[in-house]
XYZ file of C-alpha atoms in Angstrom:
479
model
C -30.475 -4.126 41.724
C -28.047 -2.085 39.635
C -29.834 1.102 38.832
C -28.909 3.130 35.411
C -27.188 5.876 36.920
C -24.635 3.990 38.984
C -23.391 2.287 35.375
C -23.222 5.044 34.095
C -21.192 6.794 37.515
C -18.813 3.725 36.692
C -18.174 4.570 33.333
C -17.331 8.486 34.073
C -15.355 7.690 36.721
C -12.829 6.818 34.641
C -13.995 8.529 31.312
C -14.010 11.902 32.884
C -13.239 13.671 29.435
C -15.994 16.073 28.447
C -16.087 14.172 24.760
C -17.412 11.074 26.279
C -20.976 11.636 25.892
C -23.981 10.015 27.644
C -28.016 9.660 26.032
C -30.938 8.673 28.498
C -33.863 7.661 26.710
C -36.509 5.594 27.496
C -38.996 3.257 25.593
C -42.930 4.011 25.449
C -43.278 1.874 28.611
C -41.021 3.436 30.721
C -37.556 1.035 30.155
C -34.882 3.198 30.438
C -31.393 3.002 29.092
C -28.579 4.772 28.165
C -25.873 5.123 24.872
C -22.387 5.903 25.728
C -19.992 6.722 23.223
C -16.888 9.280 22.117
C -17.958 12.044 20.347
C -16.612 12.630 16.700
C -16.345 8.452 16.682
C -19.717 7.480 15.746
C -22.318 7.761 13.557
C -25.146 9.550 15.375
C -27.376 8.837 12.634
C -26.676 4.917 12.262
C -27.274 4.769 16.475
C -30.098 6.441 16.330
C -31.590 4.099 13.949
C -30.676 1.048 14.438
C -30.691 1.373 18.316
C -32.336 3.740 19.456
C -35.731 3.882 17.642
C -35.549 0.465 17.688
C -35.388 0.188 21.694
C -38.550 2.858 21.955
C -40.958 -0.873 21.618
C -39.267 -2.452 24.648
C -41.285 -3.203 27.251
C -41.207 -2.382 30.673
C -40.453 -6.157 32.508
C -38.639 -7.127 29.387
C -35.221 -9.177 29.844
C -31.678 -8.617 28.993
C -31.908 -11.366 25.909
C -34.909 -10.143 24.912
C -33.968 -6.258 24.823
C -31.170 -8.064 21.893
C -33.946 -8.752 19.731
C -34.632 -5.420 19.042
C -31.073 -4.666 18.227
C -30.542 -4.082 14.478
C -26.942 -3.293 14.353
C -24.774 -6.190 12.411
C -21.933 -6.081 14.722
C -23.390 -6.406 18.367
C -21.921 -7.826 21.030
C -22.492 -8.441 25.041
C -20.180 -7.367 27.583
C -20.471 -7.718 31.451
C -17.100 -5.940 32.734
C -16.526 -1.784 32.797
C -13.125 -2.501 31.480
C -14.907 -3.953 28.837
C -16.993 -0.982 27.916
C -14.429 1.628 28.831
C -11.952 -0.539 26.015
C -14.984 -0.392 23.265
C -15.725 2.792 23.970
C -11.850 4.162 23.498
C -12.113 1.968 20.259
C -15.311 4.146 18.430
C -17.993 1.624 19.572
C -21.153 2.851 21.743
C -22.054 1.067 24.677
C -25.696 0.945 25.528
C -26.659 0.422 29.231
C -29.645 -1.170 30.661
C -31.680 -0.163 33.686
C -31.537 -3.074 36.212
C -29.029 -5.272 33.975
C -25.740 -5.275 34.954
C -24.749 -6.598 31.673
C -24.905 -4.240 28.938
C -24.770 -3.958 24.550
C -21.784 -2.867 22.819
C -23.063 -1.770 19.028
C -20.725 -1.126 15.979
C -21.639 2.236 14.561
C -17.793 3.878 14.166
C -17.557 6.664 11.642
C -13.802 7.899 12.774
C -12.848 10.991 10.288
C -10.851 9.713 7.108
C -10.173 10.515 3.837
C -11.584 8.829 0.504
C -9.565 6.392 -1.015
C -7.408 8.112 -3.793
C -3.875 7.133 -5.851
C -1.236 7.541 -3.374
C 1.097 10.689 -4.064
C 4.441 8.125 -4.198
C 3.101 5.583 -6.520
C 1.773 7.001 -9.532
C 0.619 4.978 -12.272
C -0.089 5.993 -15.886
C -1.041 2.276 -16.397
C -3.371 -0.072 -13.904
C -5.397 0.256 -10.923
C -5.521 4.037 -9.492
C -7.190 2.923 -5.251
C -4.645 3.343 -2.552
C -4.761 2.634 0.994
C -5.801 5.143 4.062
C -5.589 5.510 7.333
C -8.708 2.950 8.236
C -7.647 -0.576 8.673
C -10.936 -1.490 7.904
C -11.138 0.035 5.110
C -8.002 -1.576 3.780
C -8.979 -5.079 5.064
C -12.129 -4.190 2.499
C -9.653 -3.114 -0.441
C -7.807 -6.298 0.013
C -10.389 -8.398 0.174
C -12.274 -7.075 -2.821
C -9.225 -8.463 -5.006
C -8.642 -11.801 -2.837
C -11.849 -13.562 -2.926
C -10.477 -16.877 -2.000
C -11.477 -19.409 1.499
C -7.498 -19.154 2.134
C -7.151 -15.693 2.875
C -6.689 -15.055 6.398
C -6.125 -11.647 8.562
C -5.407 -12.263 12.184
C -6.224 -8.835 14.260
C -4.350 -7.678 17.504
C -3.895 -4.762 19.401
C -0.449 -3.411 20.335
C 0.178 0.023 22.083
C -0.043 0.407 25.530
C -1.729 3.869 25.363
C -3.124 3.569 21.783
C -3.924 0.429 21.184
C -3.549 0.482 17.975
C -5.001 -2.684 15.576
C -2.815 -4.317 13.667
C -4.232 -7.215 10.949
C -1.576 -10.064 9.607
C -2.499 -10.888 6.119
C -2.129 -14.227 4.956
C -2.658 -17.243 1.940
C -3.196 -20.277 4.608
C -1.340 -23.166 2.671
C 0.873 -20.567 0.455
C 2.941 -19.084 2.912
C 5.669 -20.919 4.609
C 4.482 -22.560 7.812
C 4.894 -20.675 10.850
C 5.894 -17.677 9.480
C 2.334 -15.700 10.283
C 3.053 -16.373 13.874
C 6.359 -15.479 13.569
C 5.550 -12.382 12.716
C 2.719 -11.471 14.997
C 4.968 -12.472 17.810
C 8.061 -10.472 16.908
C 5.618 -7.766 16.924
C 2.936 -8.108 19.795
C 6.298 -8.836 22.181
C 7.237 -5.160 22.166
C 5.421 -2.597 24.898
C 5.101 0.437 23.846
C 3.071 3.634 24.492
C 1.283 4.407 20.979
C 2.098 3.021 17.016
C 1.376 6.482 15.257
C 2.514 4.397 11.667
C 3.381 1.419 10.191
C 7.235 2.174 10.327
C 7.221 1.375 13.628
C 6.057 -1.979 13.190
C 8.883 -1.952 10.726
C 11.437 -1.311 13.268
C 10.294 -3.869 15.399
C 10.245 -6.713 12.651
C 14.055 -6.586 12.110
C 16.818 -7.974 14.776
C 18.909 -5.719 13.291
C 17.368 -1.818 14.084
C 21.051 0.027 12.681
C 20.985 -1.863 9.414
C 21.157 0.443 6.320
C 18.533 -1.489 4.722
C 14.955 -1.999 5.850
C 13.673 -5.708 6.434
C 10.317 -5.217 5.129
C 8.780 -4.333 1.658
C 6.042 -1.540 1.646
C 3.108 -1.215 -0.685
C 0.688 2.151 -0.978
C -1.637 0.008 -3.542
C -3.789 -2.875 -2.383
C -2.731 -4.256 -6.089
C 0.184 -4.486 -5.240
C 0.383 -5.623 -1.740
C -2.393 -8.620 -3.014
C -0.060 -9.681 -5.969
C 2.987 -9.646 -3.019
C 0.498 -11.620 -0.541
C -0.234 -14.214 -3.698
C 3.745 -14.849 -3.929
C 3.353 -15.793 -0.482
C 4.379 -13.254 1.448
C 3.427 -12.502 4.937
C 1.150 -8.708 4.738
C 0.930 -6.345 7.691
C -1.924 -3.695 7.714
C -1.870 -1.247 10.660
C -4.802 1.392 11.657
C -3.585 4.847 11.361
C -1.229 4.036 8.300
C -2.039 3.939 5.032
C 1.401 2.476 4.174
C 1.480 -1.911 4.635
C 4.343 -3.804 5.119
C 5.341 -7.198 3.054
C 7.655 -9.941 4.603
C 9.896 -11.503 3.379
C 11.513 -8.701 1.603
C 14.245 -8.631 -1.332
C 16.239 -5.597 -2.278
C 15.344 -6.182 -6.083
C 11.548 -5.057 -4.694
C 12.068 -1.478 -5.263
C 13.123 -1.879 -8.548
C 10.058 -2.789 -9.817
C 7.531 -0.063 -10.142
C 3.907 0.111 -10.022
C 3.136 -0.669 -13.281
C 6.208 -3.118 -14.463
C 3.043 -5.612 -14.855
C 0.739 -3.758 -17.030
C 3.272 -2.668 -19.789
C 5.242 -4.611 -21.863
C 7.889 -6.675 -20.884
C 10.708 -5.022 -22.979
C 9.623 -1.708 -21.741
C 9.650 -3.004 -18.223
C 12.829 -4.325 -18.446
C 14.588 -1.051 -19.886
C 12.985 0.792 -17.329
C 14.421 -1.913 -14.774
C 17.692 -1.344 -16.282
C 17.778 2.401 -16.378
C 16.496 2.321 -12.451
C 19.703 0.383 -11.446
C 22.017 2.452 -13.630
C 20.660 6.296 -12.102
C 20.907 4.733 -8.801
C 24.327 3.272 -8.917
C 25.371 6.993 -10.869
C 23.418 9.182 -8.017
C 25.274 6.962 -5.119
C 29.001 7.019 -6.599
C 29.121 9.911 -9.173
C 30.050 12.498 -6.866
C 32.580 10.493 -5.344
C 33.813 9.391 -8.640
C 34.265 12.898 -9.564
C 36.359 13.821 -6.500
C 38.524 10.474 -6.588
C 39.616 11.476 -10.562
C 40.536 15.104 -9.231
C 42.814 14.304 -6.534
C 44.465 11.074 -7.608
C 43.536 10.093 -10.690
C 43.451 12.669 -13.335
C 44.238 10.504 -16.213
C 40.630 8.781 -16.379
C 39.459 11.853 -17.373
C 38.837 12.416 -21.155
C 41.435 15.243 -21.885
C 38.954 17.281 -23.998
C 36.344 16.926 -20.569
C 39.604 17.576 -18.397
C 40.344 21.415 -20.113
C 36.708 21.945 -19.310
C 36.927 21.257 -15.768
C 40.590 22.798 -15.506
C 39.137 26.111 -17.029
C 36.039 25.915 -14.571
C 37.802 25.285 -11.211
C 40.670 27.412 -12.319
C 41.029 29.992 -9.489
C 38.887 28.235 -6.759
C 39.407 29.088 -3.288
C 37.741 25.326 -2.268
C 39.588 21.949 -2.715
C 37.559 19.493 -5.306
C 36.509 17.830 -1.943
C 35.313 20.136 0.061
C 33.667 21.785 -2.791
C 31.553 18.740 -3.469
C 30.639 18.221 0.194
C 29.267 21.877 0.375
C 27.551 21.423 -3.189
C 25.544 18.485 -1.420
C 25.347 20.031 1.888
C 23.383 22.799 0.230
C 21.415 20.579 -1.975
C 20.088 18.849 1.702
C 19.206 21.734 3.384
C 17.130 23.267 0.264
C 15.202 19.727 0.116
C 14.648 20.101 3.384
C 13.692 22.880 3.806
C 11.071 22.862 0.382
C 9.675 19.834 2.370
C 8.920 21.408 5.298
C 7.593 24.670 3.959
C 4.664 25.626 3.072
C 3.580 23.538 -0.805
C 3.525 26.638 -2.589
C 6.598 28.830 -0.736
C 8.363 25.655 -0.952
C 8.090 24.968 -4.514
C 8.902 28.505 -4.971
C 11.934 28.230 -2.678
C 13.554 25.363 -3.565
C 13.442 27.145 -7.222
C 14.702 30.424 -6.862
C 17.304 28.755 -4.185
C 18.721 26.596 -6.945
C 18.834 29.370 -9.396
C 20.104 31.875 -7.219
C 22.477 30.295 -4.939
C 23.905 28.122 -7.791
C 24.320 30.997 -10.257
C 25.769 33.284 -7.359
C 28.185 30.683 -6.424
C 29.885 29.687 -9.811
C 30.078 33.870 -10.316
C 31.533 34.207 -6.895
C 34.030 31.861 -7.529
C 32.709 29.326 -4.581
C 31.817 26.249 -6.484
C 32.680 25.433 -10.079
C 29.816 24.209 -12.521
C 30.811 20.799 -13.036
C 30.093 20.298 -9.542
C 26.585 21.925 -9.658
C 25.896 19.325 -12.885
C 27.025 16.018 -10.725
C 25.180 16.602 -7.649
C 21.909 17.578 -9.435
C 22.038 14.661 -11.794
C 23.168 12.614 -8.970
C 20.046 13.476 -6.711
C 17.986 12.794 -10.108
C 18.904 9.554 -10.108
C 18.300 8.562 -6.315
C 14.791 9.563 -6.537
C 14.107 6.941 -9.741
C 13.832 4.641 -7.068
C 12.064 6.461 -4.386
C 11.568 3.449 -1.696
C 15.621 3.290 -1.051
C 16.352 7.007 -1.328
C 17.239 7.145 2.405
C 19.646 4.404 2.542
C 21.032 5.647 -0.870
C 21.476 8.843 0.493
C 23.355 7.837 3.421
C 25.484 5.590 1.200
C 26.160 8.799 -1.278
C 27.650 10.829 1.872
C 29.676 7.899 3.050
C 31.398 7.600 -0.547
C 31.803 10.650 -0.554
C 33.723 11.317 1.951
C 35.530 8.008 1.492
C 36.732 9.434 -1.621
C 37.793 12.760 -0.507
C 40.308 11.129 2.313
C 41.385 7.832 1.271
C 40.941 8.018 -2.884
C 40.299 4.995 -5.440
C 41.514 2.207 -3.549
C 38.960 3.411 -0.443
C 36.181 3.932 -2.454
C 36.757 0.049 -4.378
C 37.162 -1.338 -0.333
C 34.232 0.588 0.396
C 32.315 -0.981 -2.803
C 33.084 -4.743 -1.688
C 32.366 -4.196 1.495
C 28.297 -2.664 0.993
C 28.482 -6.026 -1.418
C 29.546 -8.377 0.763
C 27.243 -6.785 3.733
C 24.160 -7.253 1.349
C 25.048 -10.594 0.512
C 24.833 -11.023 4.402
C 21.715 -9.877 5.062
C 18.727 -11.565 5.450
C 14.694 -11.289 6.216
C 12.773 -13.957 7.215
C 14.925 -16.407 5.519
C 14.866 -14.617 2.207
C 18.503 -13.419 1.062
C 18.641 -9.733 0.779
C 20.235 -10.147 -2.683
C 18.181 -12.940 -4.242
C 18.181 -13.978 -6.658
C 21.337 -12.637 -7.377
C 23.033 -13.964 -4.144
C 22.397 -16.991 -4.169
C 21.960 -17.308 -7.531
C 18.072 -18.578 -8.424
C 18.185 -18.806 -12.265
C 14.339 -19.110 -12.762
C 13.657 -15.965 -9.986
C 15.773 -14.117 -12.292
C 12.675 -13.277 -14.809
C 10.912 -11.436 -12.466
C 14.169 -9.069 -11.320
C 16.173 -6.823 -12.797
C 14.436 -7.922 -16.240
C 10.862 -8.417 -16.401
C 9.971 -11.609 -18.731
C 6.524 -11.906 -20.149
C 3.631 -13.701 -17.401
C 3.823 -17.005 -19.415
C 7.953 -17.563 -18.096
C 6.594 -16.965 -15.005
C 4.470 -19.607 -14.589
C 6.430 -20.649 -10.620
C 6.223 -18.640 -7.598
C 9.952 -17.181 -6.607
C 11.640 -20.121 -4.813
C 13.700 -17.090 -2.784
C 10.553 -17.014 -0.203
C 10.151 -20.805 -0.200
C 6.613 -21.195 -0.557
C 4.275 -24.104 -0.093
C 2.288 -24.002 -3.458
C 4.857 -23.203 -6.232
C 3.107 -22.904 -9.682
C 0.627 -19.815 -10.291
C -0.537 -20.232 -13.708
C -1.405 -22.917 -15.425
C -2.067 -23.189 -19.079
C -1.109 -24.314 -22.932
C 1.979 -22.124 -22.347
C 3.960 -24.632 -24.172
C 2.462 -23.961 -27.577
C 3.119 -20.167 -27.656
């Protein structure tokens, strides 16, 4: 006969952590059993009432599958194996143990610290839905499914993460999607052995075959609106616990060009917006290097009223126009860095007075002229109009830069076909990188870099080669 106290010996002996508590209690006849859970997990309250009040009418001689009746918890299950209950237990379940039974109860009362749901800080929206995602997969999984009320819908759960074993949920439209591609998926990720997945950028990394490409493979969404209108294309979703960021596959680059609310405006606004988007990014990436490249070599692009201007401001600099633009940006880098990882208020304050200060000191000193000053602030204006790229663009803003400051014009055009020609080239999970642009998908193109109203969008984008293709049906032909 297993006795009480020599389950519960197993279970300390290899939860020997002092938050792993254990609660004898008894029933009015004497049965006696025993809760086992993490502290700061569960909630005490919910265990006390649906198990452990409940458990005070067992009787003495009463058997395991009896002692289940009296069980009110929704999500119970049985387990028979320590590893079992050592695994639920880790995971913010209790574990109830039964004098005599070798078998014991594993109950669902989790209540892991989180915050409420709120509007994520990087997609605001003046227009549409304000919820974002957290850190609780279930939680998300319950955001989700609020909007997708359909049979299709499908979330397949595993764990990945050695040490953390972290729960990861695949998000699916069975009969939408293209076939195979939720397993795909899973298996690309499940396949890699790792300690701990602190965030979903990690699963990220491990959904591309190429980890040193400039550009991500996956799409991200802070909004469950969003990520269900992406999952409704027929996209493949990825929720992971601890992140309140999910990924979308496949992913095209002309994704972060559309912002939150691009579908609850109108579509002329949405498509000036669109517009404007592409032109501050293309200005924030090659500006800077533009500048430099009509300094050095070619002077005559410059209007000549604009060119006395800059002659009378860099007149008597100690710094070529190149290296005066690299430490212009250098110094624009460290002070966002550095108001990032300050403190909110001394950083806000910082990255002020640094600007003011540093810039005004510099032009006076005669270190830096104030065109330069102008270019790179407007430049890293318009990088952060499309916020989900900024790191890429960044990177690509230093290479042109310095392509422009040793090679000149004809560099920075070689340079310019080749980040073309390696878009053009890229590719996740069969979806072109530059679709619909590349390969050219005329009816994909209403829903890119202009937004056309929801009537000409009456077909799913062929790009991600969906099963189901039209989306709304109606009288559209007699608007």
């Amino acid at each position: 006969m297993i006795t009480l106290e020599k389950q519960i010996d197993a279970v300390k002996s290899v939860l020997k952590s002092e938050d792993i508590l254990v609660f004898e209690f008894a029933s009015d006849e004497g049965k006696k059993f025993a809760a086992v859970y993490a502290d700061g997990l569960i909630d005490k309250n919910q265990l006390g009432e649906l198990v452990i009040k409940p458990l005070g009418a067992v009787k003495k001689n009463a058997k395991f599958k009896d002692i289940k009746l009296f069980l009110a918890s929704p999500e119970l299950k049985e387990g028979k194996k320590v590893a079992d209950a050592i695994k639920e237990i880790s995971a913010g379940n209790a574990v109830v143990l039964v004098d005599g039974e070798s078998d014991f109860f594993i109950v669902g009362v989790k209540m892991p610290p989180m915050r409420a749901v709120a509007e994520p800080p990087t997609q605001v929206a003046v227009h549409g839905p304000r919820e974002g995602f957290i850190e609780d997969i279930k939680i998300n999984l319950g955001l989700i499914r609020k909007r997708i009320k359909t049979d299709k819908l499908q979330v397949k759960t595993f764990t990945v993460g050695e040490k953390s074993q972290t729960a990861i949920s695949i998000v699916y439209i069975e009969g939408l999607c293209p076939k195979g591609l939720p397993e795909r998926v899973q298996n690309e990720i499940a396949e890699n052995k790792i300690d701990i997945i602190p965030d979903s950028s990690y699963v990220a990394q491990f959904m591309t075959k190429r980890p040193r490409s400039l550009f991500k493979r996956c799409g991200t969404a802070e909004k469950p609106d969003i990520f269900c209108a992406k999952v409704c294309e027929g996209r493949v979703g990825v929720v992971v616990d601890g992140s309140p960021i999910c990924l979308t596959v496949p992913y095209m680059l002309v994704e972060d060009f559309q912002s939150v609310e691009d579908y609850y405006i109108t579509s002329y606004r949405a498509t000036t917006l669109r517009v404007l988007r592409i032109i501050s990014l293309l200005i924030g990436i090659f500006l800077p290097a533009l500048y430099i490249t009509a300094q050095l070599f070619k002077i005559q692009i410059i209007p000549f009223q604009l060119l006395l201007k800059i002659s009378s401001s860099v007149a008597g600099l100690a710094l070529s126009p190149s290296v005066e633009m690299f430490l212009t940006l250098f110094v624009l880098e460290v002070l966002n860095e550095a108001s990032i990882r300050m403190p909110k208020y001394v950083g806000l304050a910082m990255s002020v007075v640094g600007a003011l200060v540093l810039g005004d000191t510099a032009v006076k000193a005669g270190i830096i002229s104030t065109p330069a000053i102008i270019i790179i602030a407007f430049s890293a204006i318009g990088l952060y109009t499309v916020p989900n790229v900024v790191e890429t663009t960044t990177t690509l803003r230093w290479m042109a830069l310095i392509i422009a400051g040793s090679v000149g014009p004809l560099g920075l055009v070689l340079f310019v076909a080749y980040l073309i020609c390696y878009i053009v080239s890229e590719q996740s999970y069969g979806a072109p990188l530059a679709a619909p642009f590349a390969p050219l998908i005329k009816s994909d193109l209403y829903d890119s870099l202009i937004k056309a109203n929801m009537y000409s969008l009456k077909k799913r984008p062929k790009t991600l080669r969906v099963r189901e293709k039209v989306r709304l049906k109606n009288d559209a032909n007699k608007r």
